[in-house]
XYZ file of C-alpha atoms in Angstrom:
322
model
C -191.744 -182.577 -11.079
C -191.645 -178.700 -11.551
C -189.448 -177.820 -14.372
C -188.006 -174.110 -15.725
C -187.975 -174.350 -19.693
C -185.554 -172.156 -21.420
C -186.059 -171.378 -24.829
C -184.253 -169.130 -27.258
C -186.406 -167.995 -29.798
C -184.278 -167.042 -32.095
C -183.142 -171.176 -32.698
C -182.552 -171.670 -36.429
C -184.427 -175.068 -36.471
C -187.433 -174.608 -34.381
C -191.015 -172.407 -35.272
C -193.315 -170.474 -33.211
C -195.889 -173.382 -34.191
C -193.434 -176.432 -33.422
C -192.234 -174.660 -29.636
C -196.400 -174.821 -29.053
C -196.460 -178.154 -29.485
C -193.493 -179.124 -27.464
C -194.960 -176.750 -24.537
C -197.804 -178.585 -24.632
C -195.852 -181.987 -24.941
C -193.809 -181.410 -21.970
C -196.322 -179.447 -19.477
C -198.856 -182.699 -19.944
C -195.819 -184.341 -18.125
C -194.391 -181.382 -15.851
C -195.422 -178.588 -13.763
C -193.925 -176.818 -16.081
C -192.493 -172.942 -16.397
C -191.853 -171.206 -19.882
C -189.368 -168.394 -20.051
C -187.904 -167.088 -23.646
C -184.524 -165.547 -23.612
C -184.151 -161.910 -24.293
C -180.459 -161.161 -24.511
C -176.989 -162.908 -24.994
C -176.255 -164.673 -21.132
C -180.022 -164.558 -19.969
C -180.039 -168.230 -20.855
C -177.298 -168.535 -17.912
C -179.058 -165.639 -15.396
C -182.360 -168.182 -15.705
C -180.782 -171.061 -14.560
C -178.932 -169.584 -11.863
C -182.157 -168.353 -10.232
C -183.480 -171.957 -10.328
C -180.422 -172.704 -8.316
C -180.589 -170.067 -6.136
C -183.987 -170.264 -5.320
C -184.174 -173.988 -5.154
C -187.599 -173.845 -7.340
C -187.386 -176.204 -10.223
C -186.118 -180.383 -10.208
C -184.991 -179.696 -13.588
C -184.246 -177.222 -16.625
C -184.781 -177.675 -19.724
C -182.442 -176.170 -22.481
C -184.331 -175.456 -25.885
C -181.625 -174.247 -28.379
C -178.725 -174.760 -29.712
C -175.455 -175.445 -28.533
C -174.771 -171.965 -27.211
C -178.197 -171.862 -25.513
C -177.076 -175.408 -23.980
C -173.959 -173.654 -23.101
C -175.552 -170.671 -21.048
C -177.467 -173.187 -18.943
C -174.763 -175.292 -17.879
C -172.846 -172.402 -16.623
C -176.095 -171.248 -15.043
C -176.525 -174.361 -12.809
C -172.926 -174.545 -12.437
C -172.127 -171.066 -10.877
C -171.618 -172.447 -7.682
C -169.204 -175.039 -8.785
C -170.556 -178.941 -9.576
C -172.756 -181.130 -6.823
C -174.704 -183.157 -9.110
C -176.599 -184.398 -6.684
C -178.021 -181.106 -5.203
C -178.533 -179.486 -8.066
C -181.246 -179.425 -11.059
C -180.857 -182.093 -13.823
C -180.547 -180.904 -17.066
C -182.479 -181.644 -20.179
C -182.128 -180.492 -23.459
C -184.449 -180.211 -26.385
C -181.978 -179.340 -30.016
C -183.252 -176.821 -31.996
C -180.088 -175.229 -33.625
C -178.100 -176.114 -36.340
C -175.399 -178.594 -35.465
C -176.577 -179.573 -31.630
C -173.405 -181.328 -31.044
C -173.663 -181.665 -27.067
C -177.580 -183.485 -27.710
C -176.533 -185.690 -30.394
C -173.264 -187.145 -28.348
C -175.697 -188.046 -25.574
C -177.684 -189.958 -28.829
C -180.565 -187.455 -28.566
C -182.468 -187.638 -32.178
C -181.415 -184.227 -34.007
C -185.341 -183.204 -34.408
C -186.772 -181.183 -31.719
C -190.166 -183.126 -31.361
C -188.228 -186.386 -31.355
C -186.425 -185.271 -28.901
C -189.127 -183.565 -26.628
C -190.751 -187.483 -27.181
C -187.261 -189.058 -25.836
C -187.410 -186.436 -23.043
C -190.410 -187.626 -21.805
C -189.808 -191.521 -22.118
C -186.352 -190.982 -20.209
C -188.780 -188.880 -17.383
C -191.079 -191.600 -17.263
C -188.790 -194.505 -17.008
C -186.253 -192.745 -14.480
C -183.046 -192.908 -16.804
C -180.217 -190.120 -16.721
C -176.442 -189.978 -16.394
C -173.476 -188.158 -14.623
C -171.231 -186.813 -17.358
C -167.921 -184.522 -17.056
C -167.513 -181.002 -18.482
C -164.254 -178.615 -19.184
C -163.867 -175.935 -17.117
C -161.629 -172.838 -18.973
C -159.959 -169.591 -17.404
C -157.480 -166.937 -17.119
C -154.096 -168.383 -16.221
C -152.470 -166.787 -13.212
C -149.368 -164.987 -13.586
C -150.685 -163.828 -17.430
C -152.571 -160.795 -19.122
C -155.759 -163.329 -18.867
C -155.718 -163.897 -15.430
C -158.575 -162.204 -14.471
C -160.543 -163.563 -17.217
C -163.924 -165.343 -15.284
C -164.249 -169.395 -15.184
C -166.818 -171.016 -18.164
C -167.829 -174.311 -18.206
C -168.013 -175.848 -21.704
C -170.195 -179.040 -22.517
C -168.513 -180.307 -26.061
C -165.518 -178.335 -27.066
C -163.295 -175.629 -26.804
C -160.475 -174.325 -29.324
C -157.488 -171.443 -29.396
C -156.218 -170.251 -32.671
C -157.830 -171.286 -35.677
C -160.706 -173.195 -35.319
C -162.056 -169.830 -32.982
C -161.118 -167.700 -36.108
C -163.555 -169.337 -38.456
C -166.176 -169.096 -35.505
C -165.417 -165.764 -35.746
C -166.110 -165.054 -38.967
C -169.098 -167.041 -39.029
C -170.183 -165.227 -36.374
C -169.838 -162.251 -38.534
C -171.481 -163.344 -41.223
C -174.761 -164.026 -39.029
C -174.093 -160.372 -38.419
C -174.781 -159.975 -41.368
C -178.053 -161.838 -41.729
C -176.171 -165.151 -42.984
C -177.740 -168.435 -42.043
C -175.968 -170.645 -39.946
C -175.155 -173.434 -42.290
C -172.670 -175.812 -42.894
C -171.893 -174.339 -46.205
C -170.859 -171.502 -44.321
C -168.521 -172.932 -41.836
C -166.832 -174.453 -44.987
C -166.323 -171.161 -47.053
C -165.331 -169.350 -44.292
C -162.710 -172.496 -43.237
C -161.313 -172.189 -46.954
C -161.169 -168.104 -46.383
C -159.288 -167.853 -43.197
C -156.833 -170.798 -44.375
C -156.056 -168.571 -47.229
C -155.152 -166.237 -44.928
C -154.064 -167.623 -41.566
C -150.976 -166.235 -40.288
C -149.481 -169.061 -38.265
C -149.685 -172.061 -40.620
C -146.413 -172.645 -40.964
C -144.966 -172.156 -37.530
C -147.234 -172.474 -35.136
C -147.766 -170.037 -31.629
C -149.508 -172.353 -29.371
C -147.784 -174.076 -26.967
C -149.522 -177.057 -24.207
C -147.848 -177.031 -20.887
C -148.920 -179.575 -18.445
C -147.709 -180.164 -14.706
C -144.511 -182.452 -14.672
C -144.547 -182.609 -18.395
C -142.241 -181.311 -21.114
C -144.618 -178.601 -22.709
C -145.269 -179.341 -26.629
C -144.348 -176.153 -28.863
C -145.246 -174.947 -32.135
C -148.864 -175.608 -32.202
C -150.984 -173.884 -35.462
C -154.296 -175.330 -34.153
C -155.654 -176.762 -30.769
C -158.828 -178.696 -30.238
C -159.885 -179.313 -26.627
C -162.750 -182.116 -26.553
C -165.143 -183.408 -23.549
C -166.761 -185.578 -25.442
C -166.661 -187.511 -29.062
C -167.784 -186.551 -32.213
C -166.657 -183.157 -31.749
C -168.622 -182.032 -34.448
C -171.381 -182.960 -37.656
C -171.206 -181.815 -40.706
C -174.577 -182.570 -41.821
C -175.591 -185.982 -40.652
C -171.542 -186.898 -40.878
C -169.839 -186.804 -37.366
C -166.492 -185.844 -37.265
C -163.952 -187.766 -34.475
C -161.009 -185.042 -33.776
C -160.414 -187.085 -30.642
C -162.310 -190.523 -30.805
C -161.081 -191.391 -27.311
C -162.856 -188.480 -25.634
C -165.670 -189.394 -23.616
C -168.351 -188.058 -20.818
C -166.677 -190.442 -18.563
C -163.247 -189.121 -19.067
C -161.089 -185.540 -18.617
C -160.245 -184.203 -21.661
C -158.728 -184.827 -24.804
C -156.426 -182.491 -27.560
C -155.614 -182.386 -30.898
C -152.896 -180.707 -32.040
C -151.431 -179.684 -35.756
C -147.941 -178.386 -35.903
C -148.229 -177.511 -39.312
C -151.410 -176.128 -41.769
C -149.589 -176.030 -45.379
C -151.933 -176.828 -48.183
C -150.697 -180.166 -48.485
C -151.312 -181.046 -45.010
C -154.579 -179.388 -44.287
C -155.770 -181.765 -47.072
C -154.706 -185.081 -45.611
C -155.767 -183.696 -42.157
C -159.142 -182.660 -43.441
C -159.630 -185.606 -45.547
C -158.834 -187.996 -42.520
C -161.413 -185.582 -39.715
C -164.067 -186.401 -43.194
C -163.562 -190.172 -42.680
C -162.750 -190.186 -38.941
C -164.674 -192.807 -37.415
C -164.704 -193.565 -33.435
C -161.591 -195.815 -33.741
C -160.020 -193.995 -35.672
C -158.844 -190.291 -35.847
C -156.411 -187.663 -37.542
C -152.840 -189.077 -37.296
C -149.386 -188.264 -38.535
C -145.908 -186.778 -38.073
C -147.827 -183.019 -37.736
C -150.247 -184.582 -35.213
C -150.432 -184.025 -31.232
C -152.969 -185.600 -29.113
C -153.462 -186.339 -25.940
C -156.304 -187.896 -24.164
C -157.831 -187.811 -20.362
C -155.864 -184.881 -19.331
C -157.266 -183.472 -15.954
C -154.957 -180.080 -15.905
C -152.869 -178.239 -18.970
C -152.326 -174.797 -20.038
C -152.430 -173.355 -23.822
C -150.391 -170.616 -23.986
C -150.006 -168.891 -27.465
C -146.680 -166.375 -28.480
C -149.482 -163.852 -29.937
C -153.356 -163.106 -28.637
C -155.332 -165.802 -30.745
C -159.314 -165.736 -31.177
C -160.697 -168.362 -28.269
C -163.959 -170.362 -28.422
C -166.018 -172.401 -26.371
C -168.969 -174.819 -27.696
C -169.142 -172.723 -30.461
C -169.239 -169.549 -29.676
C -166.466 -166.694 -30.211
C -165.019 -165.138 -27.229
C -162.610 -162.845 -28.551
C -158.573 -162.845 -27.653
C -156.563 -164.808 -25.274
C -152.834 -165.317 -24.845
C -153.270 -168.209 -22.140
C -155.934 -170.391 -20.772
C -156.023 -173.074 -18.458
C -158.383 -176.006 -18.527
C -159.677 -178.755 -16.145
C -161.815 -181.841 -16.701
C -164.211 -182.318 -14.322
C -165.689 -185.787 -14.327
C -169.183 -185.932 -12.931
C -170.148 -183.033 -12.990
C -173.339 -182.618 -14.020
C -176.872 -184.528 -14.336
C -178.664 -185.218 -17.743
C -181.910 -187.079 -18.469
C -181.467 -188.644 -21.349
């Protein structure tokens, strides 16, 4: 099997030394081509050509979750046929690898390339569904381009703090989970809508649901880790299924901390819940349409302002080993 390797060098959990050993780990297996991403979206231009040019059985993502992310728009510019195009495979080497630990890929890069290679060898992979986002017609975002996302997407506050993580990285900050807390606790402190919320869900022959301060769009469950701890914003959202919200209508102090406290000891039967609390699972087509621009995000990364976007969950669209 010839496969196209993608790896981001700059992965926070990964060395020079340990990517030589997993090259030489997979190519024993594969015919197997090595190319190292240069620039934000080359991750995404590299898997396209293996589409294009019908070279390669399978890609391999080496990353994190944004690296992950790139790919799977890369193979997906053409719009899903699992079974015509290359499977994917990834190997986690960033910080919180959320997409390769809710397929039940081991966190460590070299147990992972190992689990790879038994899954190769013993023919096993699966069919999952993504979430497709984009401009809305009819708004100021309508011409905003189509991106696939593999775990999670989120307008209003959850993008801020991704934003200003972001900026701290910027900065020459690690990306740690101490960070994503202090800079949680920082926009909280100053979040503009936490009383009455801007975001509003509209859905096709449904009464639309108003007043949203935060919106969590999951594919899949946990929807993030904090540490080894997975956290279940929607515990119902699966591969298998569309996609799921959660909603808060209000972010006072007093309910941020039972909301908080209950995504800390979320378990996958159990999730946030409450008077303040929206969710909705295995939605196929909504809209999230916010009174103000809000910061947007996708798998984790930042991508800036958006008054409206409109999502779609795509079941089977996509081919993993695992």
């Amino acid at each position: 099997m010839r496969a196209l390797l993608v790896v981001n060098p700059a992965a926070t959990t990964t060395s020079a030394r340990t990517r030589d050993v997993l090259f030489h780990a997979l190519a024993s297996d594969l015919k197997l081509d090595v190319v190292t991403t240069e620039y934000r979206g080359h991750a995404r231009d590299l898997a396209r050509r293996a589409v294009d040019g019908g070279t390669h059985e399978l890609v391999v993502a080496l990353g994190g979750d944004g690296t992950v992310n790139e790919v799977v728009n890369g193979l997906l510019h053409h719009g899903p046929a699992p079974r015509e195009l290359p499977r994917l495979a990834v190997v986690p080497g960033g910080s919180t690898n959320v997409f390769a630990r809710a397929l039940g890929l081991p966190n460590d890069a070299v147990e992972a390339t190992g689990a790879l290679l038994d899954a190769l060898r013993d023919g096993t992979e699966r069919t999952v569904g993504l979430g497709l986002a984009a401009g809305t017609p009819g708004t100021p975002d309508e011409s905003v381009p189509a991106r696939w996302f593999t775990f999670c997407a989120g307008l209003g506050f959850d993008a801020s703090v991704i934003g200003r993580v972001e900026q701290q990285r910027e900065r020459g900050k690690r990306s740690t989970h101490a960070l994503y807390i202090r800079q949680m606790v920082r926009q909280f402190i100053g979040e503009p809508h936490r009383r009455q919320g801007a975001i509003t869900i509209r859905r096709p022959g449904q009464d639309p649901v108003e007043g949203l301060a935060l919106s969590i769009v999951c594919n899949t469950s946990p929807w993030t880790f904090l540490g080894n701890r997975p956290v279940y914003a929607s515990p119902q959202a699966s591969f298998d299924t569309a996609l799921d919200v959660l909603g808060l209508t209000k972010l006072s102090t007093s309910a941020v901390t039972r909301y908080a406290t209950q995504l800390l000891m979320s378990t996958p039967e159990r999730g946030p819940r409450g008077k303040h609390v929206v969710g909705l699972h295995d939605v196929e087509d909504f809209t999230l349409q916010s009174q103000a621009p809000l910061p947007f995000q996708m798998d984790g990364d930042h991508l800036g302002l958006r008054t409206s976007v409109t999502f779609t969950g795509v079941r089977r669209a996509l081919r993993v080993i695992v």
